[in-house]
One Martini backbone bead per residue (centre of mass of N, CA, C, O) as a GRO file, in nm:
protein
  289
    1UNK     BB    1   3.922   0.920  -0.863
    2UNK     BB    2   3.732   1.033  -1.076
    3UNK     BB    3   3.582   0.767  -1.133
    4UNK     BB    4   3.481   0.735  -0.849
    5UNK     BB    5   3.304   0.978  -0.842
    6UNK     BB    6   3.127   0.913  -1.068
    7UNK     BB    7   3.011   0.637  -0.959
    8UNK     BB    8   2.900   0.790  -0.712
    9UNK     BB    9   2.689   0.963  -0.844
   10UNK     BB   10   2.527   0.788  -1.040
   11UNK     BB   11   2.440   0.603  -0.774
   12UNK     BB   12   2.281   0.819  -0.614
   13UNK     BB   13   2.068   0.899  -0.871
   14UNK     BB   14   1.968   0.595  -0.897
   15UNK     BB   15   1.852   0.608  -0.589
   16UNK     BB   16   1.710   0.796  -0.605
   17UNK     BB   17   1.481   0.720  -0.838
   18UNK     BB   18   1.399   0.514  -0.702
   19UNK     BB   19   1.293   0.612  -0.412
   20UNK     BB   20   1.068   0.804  -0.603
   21UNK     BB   21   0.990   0.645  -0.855
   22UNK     BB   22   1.128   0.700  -1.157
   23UNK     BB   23   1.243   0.456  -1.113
   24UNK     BB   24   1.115   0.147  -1.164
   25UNK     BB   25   1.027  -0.140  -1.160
   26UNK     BB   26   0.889  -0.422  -1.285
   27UNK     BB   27   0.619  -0.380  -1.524
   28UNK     BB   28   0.509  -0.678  -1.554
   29UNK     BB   29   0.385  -0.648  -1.319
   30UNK     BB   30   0.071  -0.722  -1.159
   31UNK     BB   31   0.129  -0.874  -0.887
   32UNK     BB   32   0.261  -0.834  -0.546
   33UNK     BB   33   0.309  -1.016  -0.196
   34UNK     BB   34   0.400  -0.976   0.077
   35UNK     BB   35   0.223  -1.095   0.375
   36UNK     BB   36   0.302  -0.914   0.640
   37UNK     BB   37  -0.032  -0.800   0.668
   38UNK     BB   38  -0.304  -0.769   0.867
   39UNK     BB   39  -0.531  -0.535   0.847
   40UNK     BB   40  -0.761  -0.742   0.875
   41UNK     BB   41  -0.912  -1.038   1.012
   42UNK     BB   42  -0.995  -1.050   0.677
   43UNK     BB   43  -0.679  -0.902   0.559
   44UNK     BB   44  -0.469  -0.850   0.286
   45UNK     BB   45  -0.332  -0.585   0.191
   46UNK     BB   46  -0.314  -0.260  -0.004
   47UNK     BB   47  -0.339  -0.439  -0.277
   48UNK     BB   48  -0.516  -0.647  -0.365
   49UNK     BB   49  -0.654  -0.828  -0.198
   50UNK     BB   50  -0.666  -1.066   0.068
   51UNK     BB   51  -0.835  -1.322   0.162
   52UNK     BB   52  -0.902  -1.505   0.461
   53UNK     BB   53  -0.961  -1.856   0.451
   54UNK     BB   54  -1.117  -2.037   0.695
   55UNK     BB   55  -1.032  -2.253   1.019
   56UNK     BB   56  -0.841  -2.112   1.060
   57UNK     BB   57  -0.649  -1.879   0.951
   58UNK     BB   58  -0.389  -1.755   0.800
   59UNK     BB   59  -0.083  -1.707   0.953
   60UNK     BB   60   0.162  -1.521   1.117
   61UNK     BB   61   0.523  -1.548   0.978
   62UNK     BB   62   0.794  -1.619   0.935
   63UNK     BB   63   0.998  -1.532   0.675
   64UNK     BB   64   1.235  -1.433   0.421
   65UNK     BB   65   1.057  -1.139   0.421
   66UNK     BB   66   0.950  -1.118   0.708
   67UNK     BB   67   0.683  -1.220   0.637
   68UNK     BB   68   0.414  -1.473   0.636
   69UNK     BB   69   0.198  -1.731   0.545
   70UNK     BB   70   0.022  -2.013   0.708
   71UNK     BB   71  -0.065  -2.304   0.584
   72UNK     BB   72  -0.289  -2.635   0.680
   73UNK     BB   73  -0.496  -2.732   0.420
   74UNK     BB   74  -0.763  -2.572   0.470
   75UNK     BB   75  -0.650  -2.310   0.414
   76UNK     BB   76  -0.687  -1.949   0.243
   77UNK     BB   77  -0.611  -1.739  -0.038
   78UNK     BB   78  -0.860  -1.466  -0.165
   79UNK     BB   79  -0.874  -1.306  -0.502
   80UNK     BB   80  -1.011  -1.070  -0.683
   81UNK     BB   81  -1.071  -0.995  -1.037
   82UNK     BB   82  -0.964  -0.714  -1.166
   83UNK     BB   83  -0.809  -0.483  -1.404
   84UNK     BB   84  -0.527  -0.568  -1.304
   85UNK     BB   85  -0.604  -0.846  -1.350
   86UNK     BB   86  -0.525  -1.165  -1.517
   87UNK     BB   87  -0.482  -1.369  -1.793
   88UNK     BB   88  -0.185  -1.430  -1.921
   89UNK     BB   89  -0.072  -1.548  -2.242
   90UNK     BB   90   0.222  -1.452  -2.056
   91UNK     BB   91   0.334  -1.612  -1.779
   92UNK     BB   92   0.458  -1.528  -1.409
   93UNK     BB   93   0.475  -1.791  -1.138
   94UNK     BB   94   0.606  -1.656  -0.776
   95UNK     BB   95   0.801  -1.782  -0.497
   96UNK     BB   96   0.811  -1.832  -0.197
   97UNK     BB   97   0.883  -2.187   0.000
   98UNK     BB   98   0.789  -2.369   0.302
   99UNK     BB   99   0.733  -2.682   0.361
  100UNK     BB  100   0.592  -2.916   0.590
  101UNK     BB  101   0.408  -3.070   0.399
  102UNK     BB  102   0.239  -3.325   0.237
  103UNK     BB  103  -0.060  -3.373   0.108
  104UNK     BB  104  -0.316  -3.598  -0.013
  105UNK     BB  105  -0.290  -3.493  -0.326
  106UNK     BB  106  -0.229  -3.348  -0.634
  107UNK     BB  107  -0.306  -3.026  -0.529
  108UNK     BB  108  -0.100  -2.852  -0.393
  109UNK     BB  109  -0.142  -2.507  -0.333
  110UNK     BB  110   0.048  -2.206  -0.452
  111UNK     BB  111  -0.101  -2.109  -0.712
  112UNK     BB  112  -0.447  -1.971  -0.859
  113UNK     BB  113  -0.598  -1.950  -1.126
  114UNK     BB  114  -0.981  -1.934  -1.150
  115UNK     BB  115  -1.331  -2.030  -1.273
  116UNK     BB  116  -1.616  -1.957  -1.208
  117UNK     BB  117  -2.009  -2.044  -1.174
  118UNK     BB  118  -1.992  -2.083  -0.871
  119UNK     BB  119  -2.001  -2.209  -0.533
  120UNK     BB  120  -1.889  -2.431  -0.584
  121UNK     BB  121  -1.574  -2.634  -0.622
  122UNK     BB  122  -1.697  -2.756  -0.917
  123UNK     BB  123  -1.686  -2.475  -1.076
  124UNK     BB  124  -1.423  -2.496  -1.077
  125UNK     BB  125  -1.127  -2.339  -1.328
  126UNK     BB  126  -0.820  -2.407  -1.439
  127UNK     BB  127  -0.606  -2.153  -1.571
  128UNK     BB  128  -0.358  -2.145  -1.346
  129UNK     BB  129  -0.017  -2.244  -1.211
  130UNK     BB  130   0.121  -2.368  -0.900
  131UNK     BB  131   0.261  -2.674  -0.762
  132UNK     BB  132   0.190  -2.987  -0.591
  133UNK     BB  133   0.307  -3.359  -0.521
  134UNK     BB  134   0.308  -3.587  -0.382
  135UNK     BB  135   0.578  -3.852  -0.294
  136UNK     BB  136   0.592  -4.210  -0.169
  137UNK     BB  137   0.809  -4.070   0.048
  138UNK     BB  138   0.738  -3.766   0.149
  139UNK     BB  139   1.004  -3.554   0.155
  140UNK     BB  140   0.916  -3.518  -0.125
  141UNK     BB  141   0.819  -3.334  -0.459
  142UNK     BB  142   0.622  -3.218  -0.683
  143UNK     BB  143   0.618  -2.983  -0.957
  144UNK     BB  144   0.345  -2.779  -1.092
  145UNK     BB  145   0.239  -2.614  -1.462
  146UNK     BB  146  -0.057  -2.473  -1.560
  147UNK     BB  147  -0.272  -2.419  -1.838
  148UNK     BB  148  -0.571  -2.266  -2.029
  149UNK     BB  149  -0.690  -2.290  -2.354
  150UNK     BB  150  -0.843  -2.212  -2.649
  151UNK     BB  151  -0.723  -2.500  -2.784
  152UNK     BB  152  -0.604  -2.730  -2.570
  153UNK     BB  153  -0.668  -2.660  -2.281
  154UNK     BB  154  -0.510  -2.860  -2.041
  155UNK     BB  155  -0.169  -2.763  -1.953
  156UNK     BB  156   0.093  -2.984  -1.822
  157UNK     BB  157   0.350  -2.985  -1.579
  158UNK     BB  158   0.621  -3.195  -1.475
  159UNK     BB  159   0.866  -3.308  -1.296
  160UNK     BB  160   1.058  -3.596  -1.299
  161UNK     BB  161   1.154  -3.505  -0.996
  162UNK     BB  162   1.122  -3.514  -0.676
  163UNK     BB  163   1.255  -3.159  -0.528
  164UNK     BB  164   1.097  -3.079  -0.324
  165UNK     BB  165   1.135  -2.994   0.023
  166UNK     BB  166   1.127  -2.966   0.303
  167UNK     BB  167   1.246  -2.735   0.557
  168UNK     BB  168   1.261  -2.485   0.314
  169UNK     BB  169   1.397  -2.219   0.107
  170UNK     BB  170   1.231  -2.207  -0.178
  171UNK     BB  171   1.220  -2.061  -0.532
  172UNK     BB  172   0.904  -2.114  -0.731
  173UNK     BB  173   0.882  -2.109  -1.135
  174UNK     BB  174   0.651  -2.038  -1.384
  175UNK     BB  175   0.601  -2.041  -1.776
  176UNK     BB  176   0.453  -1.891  -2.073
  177UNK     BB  177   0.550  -1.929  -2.367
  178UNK     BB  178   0.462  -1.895  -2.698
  179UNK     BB  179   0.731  -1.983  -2.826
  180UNK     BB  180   0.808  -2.245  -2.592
  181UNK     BB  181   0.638  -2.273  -2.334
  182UNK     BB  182   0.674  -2.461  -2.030
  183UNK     BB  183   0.833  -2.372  -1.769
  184UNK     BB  184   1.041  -2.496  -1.464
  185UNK     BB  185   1.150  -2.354  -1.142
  186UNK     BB  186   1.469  -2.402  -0.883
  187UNK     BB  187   1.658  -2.134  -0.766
  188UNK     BB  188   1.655  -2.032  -1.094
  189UNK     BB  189   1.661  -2.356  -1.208
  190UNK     BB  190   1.579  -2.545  -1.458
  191UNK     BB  191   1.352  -2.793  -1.461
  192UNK     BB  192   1.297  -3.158  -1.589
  193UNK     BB  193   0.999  -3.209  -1.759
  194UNK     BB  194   0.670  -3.314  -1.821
  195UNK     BB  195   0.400  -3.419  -1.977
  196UNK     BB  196   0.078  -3.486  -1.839
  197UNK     BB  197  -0.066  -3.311  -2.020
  198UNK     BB  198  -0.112  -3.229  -2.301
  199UNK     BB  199   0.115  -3.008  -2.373
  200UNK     BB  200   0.394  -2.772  -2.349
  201UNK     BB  201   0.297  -2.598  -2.637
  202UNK     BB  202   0.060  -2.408  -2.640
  203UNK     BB  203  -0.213  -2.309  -2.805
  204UNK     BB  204  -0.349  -1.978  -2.774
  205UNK     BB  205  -0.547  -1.872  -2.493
  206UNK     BB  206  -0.601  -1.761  -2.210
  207UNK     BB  207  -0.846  -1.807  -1.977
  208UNK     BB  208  -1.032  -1.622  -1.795
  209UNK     BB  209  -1.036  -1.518  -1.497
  210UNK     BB  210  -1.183  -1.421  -1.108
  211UNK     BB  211  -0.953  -1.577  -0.946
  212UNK     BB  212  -0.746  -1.615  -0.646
  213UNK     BB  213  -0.484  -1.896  -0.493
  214UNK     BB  214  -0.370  -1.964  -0.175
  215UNK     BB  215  -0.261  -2.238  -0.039
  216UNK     BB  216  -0.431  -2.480  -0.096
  217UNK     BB  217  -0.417  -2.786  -0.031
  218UNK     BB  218  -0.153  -2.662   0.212
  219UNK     BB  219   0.144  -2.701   0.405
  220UNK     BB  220   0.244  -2.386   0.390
  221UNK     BB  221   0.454  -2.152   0.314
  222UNK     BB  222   0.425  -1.782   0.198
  223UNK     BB  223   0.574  -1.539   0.012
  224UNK     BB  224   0.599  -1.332  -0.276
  225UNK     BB  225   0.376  -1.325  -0.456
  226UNK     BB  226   0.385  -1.361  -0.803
  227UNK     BB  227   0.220  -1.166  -1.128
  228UNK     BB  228   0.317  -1.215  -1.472
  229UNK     BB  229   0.277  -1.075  -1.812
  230UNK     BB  230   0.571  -1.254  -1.844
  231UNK     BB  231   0.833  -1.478  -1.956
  232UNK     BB  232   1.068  -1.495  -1.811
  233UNK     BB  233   1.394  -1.509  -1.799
  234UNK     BB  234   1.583  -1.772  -1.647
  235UNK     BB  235   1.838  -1.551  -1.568
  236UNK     BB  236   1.632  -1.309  -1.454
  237UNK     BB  237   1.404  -1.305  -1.273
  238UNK     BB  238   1.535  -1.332  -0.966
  239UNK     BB  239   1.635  -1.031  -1.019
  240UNK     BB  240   1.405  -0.898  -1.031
  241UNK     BB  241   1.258  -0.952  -0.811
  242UNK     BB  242   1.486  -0.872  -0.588
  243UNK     BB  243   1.449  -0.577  -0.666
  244UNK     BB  244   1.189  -0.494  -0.665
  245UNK     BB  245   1.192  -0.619  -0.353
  246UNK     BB  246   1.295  -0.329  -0.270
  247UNK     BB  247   1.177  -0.114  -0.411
  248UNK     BB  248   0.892  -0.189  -0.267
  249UNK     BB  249   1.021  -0.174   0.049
  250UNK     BB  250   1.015   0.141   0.008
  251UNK     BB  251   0.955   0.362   0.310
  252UNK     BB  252   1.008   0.633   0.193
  253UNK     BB  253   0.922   1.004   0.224
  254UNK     BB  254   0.911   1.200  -0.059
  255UNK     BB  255   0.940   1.497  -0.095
  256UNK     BB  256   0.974   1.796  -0.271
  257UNK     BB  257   1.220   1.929  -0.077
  258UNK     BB  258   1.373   1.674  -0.081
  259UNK     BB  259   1.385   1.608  -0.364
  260UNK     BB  260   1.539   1.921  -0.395
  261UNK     BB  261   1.808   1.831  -0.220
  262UNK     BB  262   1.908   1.590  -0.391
  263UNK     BB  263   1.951   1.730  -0.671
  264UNK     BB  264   2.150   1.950  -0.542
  265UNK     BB  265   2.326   1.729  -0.399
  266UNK     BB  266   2.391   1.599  -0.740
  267UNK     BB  267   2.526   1.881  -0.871
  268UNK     BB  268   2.755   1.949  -0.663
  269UNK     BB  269   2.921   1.665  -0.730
  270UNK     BB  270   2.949   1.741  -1.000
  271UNK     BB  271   3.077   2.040  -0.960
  272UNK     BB  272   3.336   1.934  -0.808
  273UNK     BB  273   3.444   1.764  -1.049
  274UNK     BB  274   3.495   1.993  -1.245
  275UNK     BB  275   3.643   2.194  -1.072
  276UNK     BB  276   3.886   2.012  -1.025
  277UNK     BB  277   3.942   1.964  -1.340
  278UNK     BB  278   3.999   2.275  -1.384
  279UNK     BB  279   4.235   2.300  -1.184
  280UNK     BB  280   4.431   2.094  -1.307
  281UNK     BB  281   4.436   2.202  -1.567
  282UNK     BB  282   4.556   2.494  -1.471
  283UNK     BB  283   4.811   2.361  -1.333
  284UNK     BB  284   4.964   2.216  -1.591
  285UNK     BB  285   4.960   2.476  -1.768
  286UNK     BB  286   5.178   2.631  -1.561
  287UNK     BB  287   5.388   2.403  -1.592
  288UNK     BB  288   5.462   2.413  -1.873
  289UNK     BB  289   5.504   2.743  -1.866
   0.00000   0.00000   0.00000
């Protein structure tokens, strides 16, 4: 009984503590899109903008969780580069992705980090991402995430297997880990890649980006898209996701005076365990008595 009471005690302040903010999400994140709303006719999102371009411009639909934006292969979501994004020399993109079709192209693009120098989309250049492209059956995918750095310049890595299906949701997450290179995962689990460009474990730093795209030449619906600046561990990154993406859609709005009546209702619960426990001890010492 006092054990059950222990861990719910525990557990209640460790909820509240969520709540208020003060044991926040993985610190890790550099930007997580819930994609749920679109604010004005032309952006989503109330941290770091995401723009909407195209005609007609990316729908919202029901997603995995909540909404999700649908692009049709001509539209995107553009991000310009803040102080708090960068391209991190250690990297985590993951999203969650519903593929409606493979359109014909190399890079279906699912998150791309790159460097403009102009206007025109031939001065784009691919700092780091994560994509699909179309297999010979069409039915499935193959899964590729590439890097750029100031030493070894673009290294690509792709999946062995055409992996990714059509018409389901499914999870999935690049990484580049200064020690290992560059690892592809599907539904949390790591899958066997070929290296296509460059190396697998590239050195060097990755070149700077200007901006963010998603959804660009992909008929795809996407979901929770995250930018982590470290190479999180295979076992653990969708773990993370997952509890992040609760903390993070936690919209209780708790005041101060609700938050001093949440902490005087856990220290009640504990002085009533406190105190239970030494009626208990006085009244067995009144019977050894």
């Amino acid at each position: 009984m006092e054990k059950r009471l222990i861990i719910f005690v525990v557990s209640f302040i460790v909820e509240t503590l969520l709540v208020c903010g003060i044991v926040r999400g993985s610190s890790e994140t550099l930007a997580l899109w819930h994609m749920d709303e679109v604010y004005t006719p032309e952006a989503t999102g109330k941290d770091n903008y995401a723009i909407l371009g195209g005609t007609p411009p990316p729908m919202l639909v029901e997603g995995k969780f909540g909404k999700a934006l649908s692009f049709d292969g001509a539209n995107f979501v553009y991000v310009s580069m803040t102080s708090n994004l960068y391209a991190p020399d250690e990297v985590t993109l993951e999203a969650w992705i519903y593929v409606k079709a493979f359109k014909d192209v190399e890079y279906n693009n699912i998150i791309v980090i790159a460097y403009r120098t102009g206007l025109e989309w031939q001065s784009v250049t691919r700092i780091c991402g994560i994509a699909l492209k179309p297999s010979q059956c069409r039915d499935r995918g193959f899964l590729r995430g590439y890097v750029y750095t100031d030493k070894e310049h673009l290294n690509e890595i792709m999946t062995a297997e055409p992996l990714i299906p059509l018409n389901r949701w499914i999870h999935v997450a690049f990484t580049r880990s200064l020690s290992s290179g560059m690892h592809l995962y599907v539904n949390g689990e790591e899958v066997e890649v070929n290296a296509v460009q460059g190396v697998r474990n590239p050195r060097g730093k990755t070149l700077m980006g200007t901006e963010i795209f998603f959804g660009h030449d992909a008929e795809i619906i996407i979901d929770e898209p995250r930018i982590c600046d470290v190479a999180l561990d295979p076992s653990q990154f969708l773990l993370k996701s997952t509890l992040e993406l609760a903390v993070s859609r936690t919209e209780i709005d708790i005041g101060p005076n609700l938050m001093m009546a949440i902490i005087i209702a856990a220290l009640i619960f504990a002085a009533a365990w406190l105190l239970r426990r030494i009626v208990q001890t006085w009244g067995m010492t009144r019977s050894s008595g």
